[in-house]
Amino acid sequence: MSDFTVNMMPIEDVHEYEDNPRDNSRAVQKVVDSITSVGWRVPIVVDEGNVVLAGHTRLKAARVMNLTRIPVHRALAEDGEPLSEEKKKAFRIMDNKSAESSDWDDALLVKEFMSLSDSDFDLSLTGFDLDE
């Protein structure tokens, strides 16, 4: 496996993928709230041209927050060369689609929420809406 490095990069040097098929506008404020609450924990993944492969919502949140520098990981092939265009497209799709293949264990989720609730934690920071 190649090195996994994260560097701080000027936000204006990072570019959205113009054909991103995912509308993530409803999630931006939730990501802003998460970054504000626990800090930045997952870098934006870019290609060799600083075009986003994964992290469009985080990039939009950073813009809302008026951040000037953001953590970025440049994804390269094992040999250090750029990923093929096909691999870039497939990764973008898989990164978003993979979450849909997961299920919640309702009993454990309730247990986690009860623990948070008992400590008066702001449950909206979980990403769930109160009616959920």
GROMACS .gro file of N, CA, C and O in nm:
model
  528
    1MET      N    1   0.085  -0.117   0.000
    1MET     CA    2   0.000   0.000   0.000
    1MET      C    3   0.090   0.124   0.000
    1MET      O    4   0.190   0.129   0.069
    2SER      N    5   0.049   0.226  -0.076
    2SER     CA    6   0.128   0.348  -0.083
    2SER      C    7   0.110   0.431   0.044
    2SER      O    8   0.022   0.408   0.124
    3ASP      N    9   0.200   0.529   0.062
    3ASP     CA   10   0.192   0.618   0.177
    3ASP      C   11   0.058   0.689   0.181
    3ASP      O   12   0.001   0.725   0.078
    4PHE      N   13   0.010   0.709   0.301
    4PHE     CA   14  -0.113   0.786   0.319
    4PHE      C   15  -0.074   0.915   0.387
    4PHE      O   16  -0.049   0.918   0.508
    5THR      N   17  -0.063   1.019   0.309
    5THR     CA   18  -0.026   1.148   0.365
    5THR      C   19  -0.141   1.246   0.348
    5THR      O   20  -0.218   1.238   0.253
    6VAL      N   21  -0.150   1.334   0.445
    6VAL     CA   22  -0.251   1.439   0.442
    6VAL      C   23  -0.176   1.571   0.455
    6VAL      O   24  -0.090   1.586   0.543
    7ASN      N   25  -0.207   1.662   0.367
    7ASN     CA   26  -0.144   1.794   0.369
    7ASN      C   27  -0.251   1.902   0.376
    7ASN      O   28  -0.362   1.883   0.323
    8MET      N   29  -0.218   2.012   0.438
    8MET     CA   30  -0.307   2.126   0.438
    8MET      C   31  -0.286   2.200   0.305
    8MET      O   32  -0.173   2.222   0.264
    9MET      N   33  -0.397   2.233   0.240
    9MET     CA   34  -0.390   2.296   0.109
    9MET      C   35  -0.482   2.417   0.107
    9MET      O   36  -0.590   2.414   0.168
   10PRO      N   37  -0.444   2.522   0.036
   10PRO     CA   38  -0.536   2.635   0.021
   10PRO      C   39  -0.666   2.589  -0.045
   10PRO      O   40  -0.664   2.515  -0.143
   11ILE      N   41  -0.777   2.632   0.011
   11ILE     CA   42  -0.907   2.585  -0.036
   11ILE      C   43  -0.929   2.621  -0.183
   11ILE      O   44  -0.992   2.545  -0.257
   12GLU      N   45  -0.875   2.734  -0.226
   12GLU     CA   46  -0.897   2.775  -0.365
   12GLU      C   47  -0.823   2.685  -0.465
   12GLU      O   48  -0.852   2.688  -0.584
   13ASP      N   49  -0.730   2.602  -0.416
   13ASP     CA   50  -0.659   2.510  -0.504
   13ASP      C   51  -0.732   2.377  -0.524
   13ASP      O   52  -0.688   2.294  -0.603
   14VAL      N   53  -0.841   2.356  -0.451
   14VAL     CA   54  -0.917   2.231  -0.459
   14VAL      C   55  -1.043   2.256  -0.542
   14VAL      O   56  -1.114   2.354  -0.520
   15HIS      N   57  -1.069   2.167  -0.638
   15HIS     CA   58  -1.177   2.188  -0.734
   15HIS      C   59  -1.280   2.077  -0.728
   15HIS      O   60  -1.244   1.959  -0.723
   16GLU      N   61  -1.407   2.115  -0.730
   16GLU     CA   62  -1.514   2.016  -0.736
   16GLU      C   63  -1.510   1.945  -0.871
   16GLU      O   64  -1.473   2.005  -0.973
   17TYR      N   65  -1.548   1.819  -0.871
   17TYR     CA   66  -1.563   1.744  -0.995
   17TYR      C   67  -1.692   1.790  -1.060
   17TYR      O   68  -1.800   1.779  -1.001
   18GLU      N   69  -1.682   1.846  -1.178
   18GLU     CA   70  -1.799   1.912  -1.239
   18GLU      C   71  -1.912   1.816  -1.276
   18GLU      O   72  -2.026   1.858  -1.287
   19ASP      N   73  -1.882   1.688  -1.290
   19ASP     CA   74  -1.986   1.592  -1.324
   19ASP      C   75  -2.028   1.508  -1.204
   19ASP      O   76  -2.078   1.396  -1.220
   20ASN      N   77  -2.009   1.561  -1.083
   20ASN     CA   78  -2.048   1.489  -0.962
   20ASN      C   79  -2.199   1.459  -0.966
   20ASN      O   80  -2.279   1.553  -0.966
   21PRO      N   81  -2.237   1.332  -0.968
   21PRO     CA   82  -2.380   1.299  -0.980
   21PRO      C   83  -2.455   1.303  -0.847
   21PRO      O   84  -2.575   1.278  -0.843
   22ARG      N   85  -2.388   1.337  -0.741
   22ARG     CA   86  -2.449   1.335  -0.608
   22ARG      C   87  -2.486   1.476  -0.565
   22ARG      O   88  -2.402   1.566  -0.565
   23ASP      N   89  -2.613   1.497  -0.529
   23ASP     CA   90  -2.657   1.625  -0.476
   23ASP      C   91  -2.644   1.617  -0.325
   23ASP      O   92  -2.723   1.551  -0.258
   24ASN      N   93  -2.545   1.685  -0.270
   24ASN     CA   94  -2.518   1.676  -0.128
   24ASN      C   95  -2.552   1.805  -0.054
   24ASN      O   96  -2.512   1.824   0.060
   25SER      N   97  -2.629   1.891  -0.116
   25SER     CA   98  -2.657   2.023  -0.057
   25SER      C   99  -2.728   2.014   0.078
   25SER      O  100  -2.702   2.096   0.167
   26ARG      N  101  -2.815   1.916   0.098
   26ARG     CA  102  -2.886   1.904   0.226
   26ARG      C  103  -2.794   1.860   0.340
   26ARG      O  104  -2.826   1.879   0.457
   27ALA      N  105  -2.680   1.803   0.308
   27ALA     CA  106  -2.590   1.751   0.412
   27ALA      C  107  -2.484   1.852   0.456
   27ALA      O  108  -2.418   1.830   0.556
   28VAL      N  109  -2.471   1.962   0.384
   28VAL     CA  110  -2.361   2.055   0.412
   28VAL      C  111  -2.366   2.108   0.555
   28VAL      O  112  -2.265   2.108   0.625
   29GLN      N  113  -2.482   2.154   0.600
   29GLN     CA  114  -2.489   2.211   0.735
   29GLN      C  115  -2.458   2.106   0.841
   29GLN      O  116  -2.395   2.137   0.943
   30LYS      N  117  -2.497   1.981   0.818
   30LYS     CA  118  -2.465   1.876   0.914
   30LYS      C  119  -2.314   1.854   0.923
   30LYS      O  120  -2.259   1.831   1.031
   31VAL      N  121  -2.247   1.866   0.811
   31VAL     CA  122  -2.101   1.851   0.811
   31VAL      C  123  -2.036   1.972   0.877
   31VAL      O  124  -1.939   1.957   0.953
   32VAL      N  125  -2.089   2.091   0.852
   32VAL     CA  126  -2.039   2.211   0.922
   32VAL      C  127  -2.050   2.190   1.072
   32VAL      O  128  -1.955   2.215   1.147
   33ASP      N  129  -2.166   2.143   1.117
   33ASP     CA  130  -2.188   2.121   1.260
   33ASP      C  131  -2.090   2.017   1.315
   33ASP      O  132  -2.037   2.032   1.426
   34SER      N  133  -2.064   1.913   1.240
   34SER     CA  134  -1.973   1.808   1.284
   34SER      C  135  -1.830   1.861   1.294
   34SER      O  136  -1.760   1.838   1.393
   35ILE      N  137  -1.785   1.933   1.192
   35ILE     CA  138  -1.650   1.989   1.195
   35ILE      C  139  -1.635   2.087   1.311
   35ILE      O  140  -1.534   2.087   1.381
   36THR      N  141  -1.738   2.167   1.333
   36THR     CA  142  -1.735   2.263   1.444
   36THR      C  143  -1.728   2.191   1.578
   36THR      O  144  -1.658   2.233   1.670
   37SER      N  145  -1.799   2.079   1.589
   37SER     CA  146  -1.808   2.006   1.715
   37SER      C  147  -1.683   1.924   1.747
   37SER      O  148  -1.632   1.928   1.858
   38VAL      N  149  -1.635   1.848   1.650
   38VAL     CA  150  -1.525   1.755   1.678
   38VAL      C  151  -1.399   1.781   1.596
   38VAL      O  152  -1.301   1.708   1.608
   39GLY      N  153  -1.402   1.883   1.513
   39GLY     CA  154  -1.287   1.913   1.429
   39GLY      C  155  -1.290   1.836   1.299
   39GLY      O  156  -1.380   1.755   1.274
   40TRP      N  157  -1.193   1.861   1.217
   40TRP     CA  158  -1.185   1.797   1.086
   40TRP      C  159  -1.118   1.662   1.104
   40TRP      O  160  -1.004   1.654   1.151
   41ARG      N  161  -1.185   1.553   1.072
   41ARG     CA  162  -1.132   1.418   1.096
   41ARG      C  163  -1.109   1.336   0.970
   41ARG      O  164  -1.040   1.234   0.974
   42VAL      N  165  -1.167   1.375   0.856
   42VAL     CA  166  -1.153   1.299   0.732
   42VAL      C  167  -1.109   1.396   0.622
   42VAL      O  168  -1.180   1.492   0.594
   43PRO      N  169  -0.993   1.371   0.562
   43PRO     CA  170  -0.948   1.464   0.458
   43PRO      C  171  -1.030   1.452   0.331
   43PRO      O  172  -1.100   1.352   0.308
   44ILE      N  173  -1.020   1.554   0.249
   44ILE     CA  174  -1.077   1.549   0.115
   44ILE      C  175  -0.978   1.472   0.029
   44ILE      O  176  -0.857   1.493   0.038
   45VAL      N  177  -1.026   1.381  -0.053
   45VAL     CA  178  -0.940   1.302  -0.140
   45VAL      C  179  -0.945   1.365  -0.280
   45VAL      O  180  -1.055   1.387  -0.334
   46VAL      N  181  -0.828   1.395  -0.334
   46VAL     CA  182  -0.819   1.459  -0.465
   46VAL      C  183  -0.730   1.378  -0.557
   46VAL      O  184  -0.652   1.293  -0.513
   47ASP      N  185  -0.740   1.409  -0.687
   47ASP     CA  186  -0.650   1.347  -0.784
   47ASP      C  187  -0.528   1.437  -0.804
   47ASP      O  188  -0.511   1.537  -0.732
   48GLU      N  189  -0.446   1.405  -0.901
   48GLU     CA  190  -0.322   1.481  -0.924
   48GLU      C  191  -0.348   1.625  -0.966
   48GLU      O  192  -0.260   1.711  -0.955
   49GLY      N  193  -0.468   1.657  -1.013
   49GLY     CA  194  -0.503   1.794  -1.051
   49GLY      C  195  -0.582   1.866  -0.944
   49GLY      O  196  -0.640   1.972  -0.970
   50ASN      N  197  -0.588   1.806  -0.825
   50ASN     CA  198  -0.662   1.862  -0.710
   50ASN      C  199  -0.813   1.868  -0.733
   50ASN      O  200  -0.882   1.952  -0.677
   51VAL      N  201  -0.863   1.777  -0.815
   51VAL     CA  202  -1.006   1.763  -0.837
   51VAL      C  203  -1.057   1.659  -0.737
   51VAL      O  204  -0.997   1.552  -0.721
   52VAL      N  205  -1.168   1.688  -0.672
   52VAL     CA  206  -1.220   1.603  -0.565
   52VAL      C  207  -1.261   1.466  -0.618
   52VAL      O  208  -1.336   1.455  -0.716
   53LEU      N  209  -1.211   1.363  -0.550
   53LEU     CA  210  -1.257   1.226  -0.573
   53LEU      C  211  -1.359   1.190  -0.465
   53LEU      O  212  -1.457   1.122  -0.493
   54ALA      N  213  -1.335   1.232  -0.343
   54ALA     CA  214  -1.426   1.207  -0.230
   54ALA      C  215  -1.416   1.325  -0.135
   54ALA      O  216  -1.305   1.366  -0.099
   55GLY      N  217  -1.530   1.379  -0.098
   55GLY     CA  218  -1.530   1.489  -0.003
   55GLY      C  219  -1.594   1.616  -0.052
   55GLY      O  220  -1.568   1.725  -0.001
   56HIS      N  221  -1.681   1.606  -0.152
   56HIS     CA  222  -1.749   1.725  -0.202
   56HIS      C  223  -1.826   1.798  -0.092
   56HIS      O  224  -1.825   1.921  -0.085
   57THR      N  225  -1.892   1.722  -0.005
   57THR     CA  226  -1.970   1.785   0.102
   57THR      C  227  -1.877   1.855   0.201
   57THR      O  228  -1.905   1.966   0.247
   58ARG      N  229  -1.764   1.792   0.234
   58ARG     CA  230  -1.668   1.856   0.323
   58ARG      C  231  -1.612   1.984   0.261
   58ARG      O  232  -1.594   2.084   0.330
   59LEU      N  233  -1.587   1.983   0.131
   59LEU     CA  234  -1.538   2.102   0.064
   59LEU      C  235  -1.642   2.214   0.070
   59LEU      O  236  -1.609   2.329   0.100
   60LYS      N  237  -1.767   2.180   0.044
   60LYS     CA  238  -1.873   2.281   0.052
   60LYS      C  239  -1.887   2.334   0.194
   60LYS      O  240  -1.908   2.453   0.215
   61ALA      N  241  -1.876   2.246   0.292
   61ALA     CA  242  -1.884   2.289   0.433
   61ALA      C  243  -1.769   2.383   0.465
   61ALA      O  244  -1.788   2.485   0.532
   62ALA      N  245  -1.650   2.352   0.418
   62ALA     CA  246  -1.534   2.438   0.442
   62ALA      C  247  -1.555   2.576   0.383
   62ALA      O  248  -1.516   2.677   0.443
   63ARG      N  249  -1.618   2.581   0.267
   63ARG     CA  250  -1.647   2.712   0.206
   63ARG      C  251  -1.748   2.789   0.289
   63ARG      O  252  -1.732   2.910   0.309
   64VAL      N  253  -1.852   2.722   0.338
   64VAL     CA  254  -1.950   2.787   0.424
   64VAL      C  255  -1.882   2.842   0.550
   64VAL      O  256  -1.917   2.950   0.598
   65MET      N  257  -1.784   2.769   0.600
   65MET     CA  258  -1.713   2.808   0.721
   65MET      C  259  -1.604   2.912   0.695
   65MET      O  260  -1.536   2.954   0.787
   66ASN      N  261  -1.588   2.948   0.568
   66ASN     CA  262  -1.485   3.044   0.527
   66ASN      C  263  -1.344   3.000   0.565
   66ASN      O  264  -1.259   3.083   0.601
   67LEU      N  265  -1.319   2.869   0.558
   67LEU     CA  266  -1.185   2.818   0.585
   67LEU      C  267  -1.094   2.852   0.468
   67LEU      O  268  -1.138   2.857   0.353
   68THR      N  269  -0.969   2.875   0.495
   68THR     CA  270  -0.875   2.907   0.388
   68THR      C  271  -0.783   2.791   0.355
   68THR      O  272  -0.729   2.785   0.245
   69ARG      N  273  -0.767   2.696   0.448
   69ARG     CA  274  -0.684   2.579   0.426
   69ARG      C  275  -0.760   2.455   0.473
   69ARG      O  276  -0.827   2.460   0.575
   70ILE      N  277  -0.747   2.348   0.398
   70ILE     CA  278  -0.821   2.225   0.429
   70ILE      C  279  -0.729   2.104   0.416
   70ILE      O  280  -0.634   2.104   0.338
   71PRO      N  281  -0.757   1.997   0.494
   71PRO     CA  282  -0.675   1.876   0.484
   71PRO      C  283  -0.711   1.796   0.358
   71PRO      O  284  -0.828   1.772   0.330
   72VAL      N  285  -0.607   1.758   0.286
   72VAL     CA  286  -0.625   1.690   0.157
   72VAL      C  287  -0.531   1.571   0.148
   72VAL      O  288  -0.415   1.578   0.189
   73HIS      N  289  -0.584   1.463   0.093
   73HIS     CA  290  -0.503   1.346   0.060
   73HIS      C  291  -0.507   1.329  -0.092
   73HIS      O  292  -0.615   1.326  -0.151
   74ARG      N  293  -0.390   1.319  -0.153
   74ARG     CA  294  -0.384   1.298  -0.298
   74ARG      C  295  -0.378   1.147  -0.324
   74ARG      O  296  -0.287   1.079  -0.278
   75ALA      N  297  -0.478   1.097  -0.395
   75ALA     CA  298  -0.485   0.954  -0.427
   75ALA      C  299  -0.403   0.926  -0.552
   75ALA      O  300  -0.426   0.986  -0.657
   76LEU      N  301  -0.309   0.835  -0.538
   76LEU     CA  302  -0.227   0.791  -0.650
   76LEU      C  303  -0.230   0.639  -0.656
   76LEU      O  304  -0.262   0.572  -0.558
   77ALA      N  305  -0.193   0.585  -0.769
   77ALA     CA  306  -0.183   0.440  -0.784
   77ALA      C  307  -0.064   0.390  -0.701
   77ALA      O  308   0.019   0.468  -0.654
   78GLU      N  309  -0.055   0.260  -0.682
   78GLU     CA  310   0.052   0.199  -0.603
   78GLU      C  311   0.191   0.239  -0.651
   78GLU      O  312   0.284   0.251  -0.572
   79ASP      N  313   0.205   0.261  -0.781
   79ASP     CA  314   0.336   0.298  -0.835
   79ASP      C  315   0.364   0.448  -0.828
   79ASP      O  316   0.464   0.496  -0.878
   80GLY      N  317   0.272   0.521  -0.763
   80GLY     CA  318   0.290   0.665  -0.749
   80GLY      C  319   0.239   0.746  -0.866
   80GLY      O  320   0.245   0.869  -0.864
   81GLU      N  321   0.191   0.679  -0.965
   81GLU     CA  322   0.137   0.746  -1.083
   81GLU      C  323  -0.010   0.784  -1.059
   81GLU      O  324  -0.075   0.726  -0.971
   82PRO      N  325  -0.063   0.877  -1.137
   82PRO     CA  326  -0.205   0.912  -1.124
   82PRO      C  327  -0.296   0.792  -1.150
   82PRO      O  328  -0.261   0.701  -1.226
   83LEU      N  329  -0.411   0.791  -1.083
   83LEU     CA  330  -0.511   0.689  -1.111
   83LEU      C  331  -0.565   0.708  -1.253
   83LEU      O  332  -0.570   0.821  -1.303
   84SER      N  333  -0.609   0.600  -1.314
   84SER     CA  334  -0.672   0.612  -1.446
   84SER      C  335  -0.805   0.686  -1.431
   84SER      O  336  -0.864   0.689  -1.322
   85GLU      N  337  -0.852   0.745  -1.538
   85GLU     CA  338  -0.980   0.816  -1.534
   85GLU      C  339  -1.093   0.722  -1.494
   85GLU      O  340  -1.184   0.761  -1.420
   86GLU      N  341  -1.086   0.596  -1.537
   86GLU     CA  342  -1.188   0.498  -1.501
   86GLU      C  343  -1.187   0.470  -1.351
   86GLU      O  344  -1.293   0.461  -1.288
   87LYS      N  345  -1.069   0.456  -1.294
   87LYS     CA  346  -1.060   0.430  -1.150
   87LYS      C  347  -1.109   0.551  -1.070
   87LYS      O  348  -1.172   0.536  -0.966
   88LYS      N  349  -1.080   0.671  -1.117
   88LYS     CA  350  -1.129   0.791  -1.049
   88LYS      C  351  -1.281   0.793  -1.048
   88LYS      O  352  -1.344   0.817  -0.945
   89LYS      N  353  -1.342   0.769  -1.163
   89LYS     CA  354  -1.488   0.770  -1.172
   89LYS      C  355  -1.549   0.662  -1.084
   89LYS      O  356  -1.644   0.686  -1.011
   90ALA      N  357  -1.491   0.541  -1.090
   90ALA     CA  358  -1.544   0.430  -1.011
   90ALA      C  359  -1.531   0.460  -0.861
   90ALA      O  360  -1.623   0.431  -0.783
   91PHE      N  361  -1.418   0.519  -0.819
   91PHE     CA  362  -1.400   0.551  -0.678
   91PHE      C  363  -1.502   0.655  -0.632
   91PHE      O  364  -1.559   0.642  -0.523
   92ARG      N  365  -1.524   0.758  -0.712
   92ARG     CA  366  -1.624   0.860  -0.675
   92ARG      C  367  -1.761   0.797  -0.651
   92ARG      O  368  -1.828   0.829  -0.554
   93ILE      N  369  -1.799   0.710  -0.740
   93ILE     CA  370  -1.931   0.646  -0.729
   93ILE      C  371  -1.933   0.553  -0.608
   93ILE      O  372  -2.025   0.557  -0.526
   94MET      N  373  -1.831   0.468  -0.593
   94MET     CA  374  -1.827   0.373  -0.482
   94MET      C  375  -1.825   0.443  -0.348
   94MET      O  376  -1.892   0.400  -0.253
   95ASP      N  377  -1.752   0.553  -0.337
   95ASP     CA  378  -1.741   0.622  -0.210
   95ASP      C  379  -1.879   0.668  -0.162
   95ASP      O  380  -1.908   0.664  -0.043
   96ASN      N  381  -1.964   0.709  -0.253
   96ASN     CA  382  -2.099   0.751  -0.215
   96ASN      C  383  -2.194   0.633  -0.202
   96ASN      O  384  -2.278   0.629  -0.112
   97LYS      N  385  -2.183   0.537  -0.289
   97LYS     CA  386  -2.277   0.425  -0.292
   97LYS      C  387  -2.257   0.328  -0.175
   97LYS      O  388  -2.354   0.268  -0.127
   98SER      N  389  -2.135   0.314  -0.127
   98SER     CA  390  -2.106   0.212  -0.025
   98SER      C  391  -2.189   0.232   0.102
   98SER      O  392  -2.228   0.134   0.166
   99ALA      N  393  -2.218   0.355   0.139
   99ALA     CA  394  -2.298   0.379   0.260
   99ALA      C  395  -2.438   0.322   0.247
   99ALA      O  396  -2.499   0.283   0.347
  100GLU      N  397  -2.488   0.315   0.125
  100GLU     CA  398  -2.623   0.261   0.104
  100GLU      C  399  -2.629   0.110   0.125
  100GLU      O  400  -2.737   0.054   0.139
  101SER      N  401  -2.514   0.045   0.130
  101SER     CA  402  -2.510  -0.100   0.148
  101SER      C  403  -2.503  -0.139   0.295
  101SER      O  404  -2.492  -0.257   0.328
  102SER      N  405  -2.505  -0.040   0.383
  102SER     CA  406  -2.499  -0.066   0.527
  102SER      C  407  -2.638  -0.056   0.588
  102SER      O  408  -2.722   0.018   0.539
  103ASP      N  409  -2.657  -0.129   0.696
  103ASP     CA  410  -2.782  -0.123   0.771
  103ASP      C  411  -2.752  -0.084   0.915
  103ASP      O  412  -2.644  -0.111   0.967
  104TRP      N  413  -2.848  -0.021   0.978
  104TRP     CA  414  -2.837   0.013   1.119
  104TRP      C  415  -2.884  -0.104   1.204
  104TRP      O  416  -2.983  -0.169   1.171
  105ASP      N  417  -2.815  -0.131   1.313
  105ASP     CA  418  -2.863  -0.223   1.415
  105ASP      C  419  -2.944  -0.134   1.509
  105ASP      O  420  -2.888  -0.058   1.589
  106ASP      N  421  -3.076  -0.138   1.496
  106ASP     CA  422  -3.163  -0.045   1.569
  106ASP      C  423  -3.144  -0.051   1.719
  106ASP      O  424  -3.143   0.053   1.786
  107ALA      N  425  -3.126  -0.171   1.774
  107ALA     CA  426  -3.109  -0.183   1.919
  107ALA      C  427  -2.980  -0.114   1.966
  107ALA      O  428  -2.980  -0.042   2.066
  108LEU      N  429  -2.871  -0.133   1.892
  108LEU     CA  430  -2.746  -0.069   1.930
  108LEU      C  431  -2.751   0.082   1.905
  108LEU      O  432  -2.694   0.160   1.982
  109LEU      N  433  -2.822   0.122   1.801
  109LEU     CA  434  -2.836   0.265   1.774
  109LEU      C  435  -2.914   0.334   1.886
  109LEU      O  436  -2.873   0.439   1.935
  110VAL      N  437  -3.022   0.270   1.932
  110VAL     CA  438  -3.099   0.324   2.043
  110VAL      C  439  -3.011   0.334   2.167
  110VAL      O  440  -3.013   0.435   2.239
  111LYS      N  441  -2.931   0.231   2.191
  111LYS     CA  442  -2.841   0.231   2.306
  111LYS      C  443  -2.744   0.350   2.299
  111LYS      O  444  -2.721   0.418   2.399
  112GLU      N  445  -2.688   0.375   2.182
  112GLU     CA  446  -2.596   0.488   2.165
  112GLU      C  447  -2.667   0.621   2.187
  112GLU      O  448  -2.615   0.710   2.255
  113PHE      N  449  -2.787   0.634   2.131
  113PHE     CA  450  -2.863   0.758   2.150
  113PHE      C  451  -2.902   0.779   2.296
  113PHE      O  452  -2.898   0.891   2.346
  114MET      N  453  -2.939   0.672   2.365
  114MET     CA  454  -2.974   0.684   2.507
  114MET      C  455  -2.853   0.731   2.588
  114MET      O  456  -2.867   0.817   2.676
  115SER      N  457  -2.737   0.678   2.557
  115SER     CA  458  -2.615   0.719   2.627
  115SER      C  459  -2.585   0.867   2.602
  115SER      O  460  -2.551   0.941   2.694
  116LEU      N  461  -2.600   0.910   2.478
  116LEU     CA  462  -2.578   1.051   2.446
  116LEU      C  463  -2.682   1.139   2.515
  116LEU      O  464  -2.650   1.245   2.568
  117SER      N  465  -2.805   1.094   2.512
  117SER     CA  466  -2.914   1.170   2.573
  117SER      C  467  -2.893   1.184   2.724
  117SER      O  468  -2.915   1.291   2.781
  118ASP      N  469  -2.848   1.077   2.788
  118ASP     CA  470  -2.822   1.080   2.933
  118ASP      C  471  -2.714   1.182   2.970
  118ASP      O  472  -2.712   1.234   3.081
  119SER      N  473  -2.624   1.210   2.875
  119SER     CA  474  -2.517   1.306   2.904
  119SER      C  475  -2.550   1.446   2.851
  119SER      O  476  -2.463   1.532   2.846
  120ASP      N  477  -2.677   1.466   2.813
  120ASP     CA  478  -2.723   1.595   2.761
  120ASP      C  479  -2.646   1.641   2.637
  120ASP      O  480  -2.630   1.760   2.613
  121PHE      N  481  -2.599   1.546   2.559
  121PHE     CA  482  -2.529   1.578   2.435
  121PHE      C  483  -2.630   1.625   2.331
  121PHE      O  484  -2.743   1.577   2.325
  122ASP      N  485  -2.590   1.719   2.247
  122ASP     CA  486  -2.677   1.770   2.140
  122ASP      C  487  -2.693   1.662   2.033
  122ASP      O  488  -2.603   1.640   1.952
  123LEU      N  489  -2.806   1.595   2.034
  123LEU     CA  490  -2.828   1.482   1.943
  123LEU      C  491  -2.830   1.522   1.797
  123LEU      O  492  -2.810   1.439   1.708
  124SER      N  493  -2.852   1.650   1.768
  124SER     CA  494  -2.852   1.693   1.628
  124SER      C  495  -2.712   1.679   1.567
  124SER      O  496  -2.699   1.673   1.444
  125LEU      N  497  -2.609   1.669   1.650
  125LEU     CA  498  -2.473   1.654   1.598
  125LEU      C  499  -2.444   1.513   1.548
  125LEU      O  500  -2.336   1.486   1.498
  126THR      N  501  -2.542   1.424   1.560
  126THR     CA  502  -2.525   1.288   1.506
  126THR      C  503  -2.558   1.281   1.358
  126THR      O  504  -2.532   1.179   1.295
  127GLY      N  505  -2.619   1.386   1.305
  127GLY     CA  506  -2.661   1.383   1.165
  127GLY      C  507  -2.804   1.338   1.148
  127GLY      O  508  -2.861   1.354   1.040
  128PHE      N  509  -2.863   1.282   1.252
  128PHE     CA  510  -3.003   1.241   1.247
  128PHE      C  511  -3.091   1.362   1.276
  128PHE      O  512  -3.055   1.447   1.359
  129ASP      N  513  -3.204   1.370   1.209
  129ASP     CA  514  -3.303   1.472   1.242
  129ASP      C  515  -3.381   1.424   1.362
  129ASP      O  516  -3.396   1.303   1.384
  130LEU      N  517  -3.431   1.516   1.441
  130LEU     CA  518  -3.502   1.478   1.565
  130LEU      C  519  -3.621   1.389   1.539
  130LEU      O  520  -3.652   1.302   1.619
  131ASP      N  521  -3.690   1.408   1.426
  131ASP     CA  522  -3.807   1.324   1.398
  131ASP      C  523  -3.768   1.181   1.361
  131ASP      O  524  -3.848   1.090   1.367
  132GLU      N  525  -3.642   1.161   1.326
  132GLU     CA  526  -3.597   1.025   1.295
  132GLU      C  527  -3.583   0.945   1.423
  132GLU      O  528  -3.588   0.827   1.428
   0.00000   0.00000   0.00000
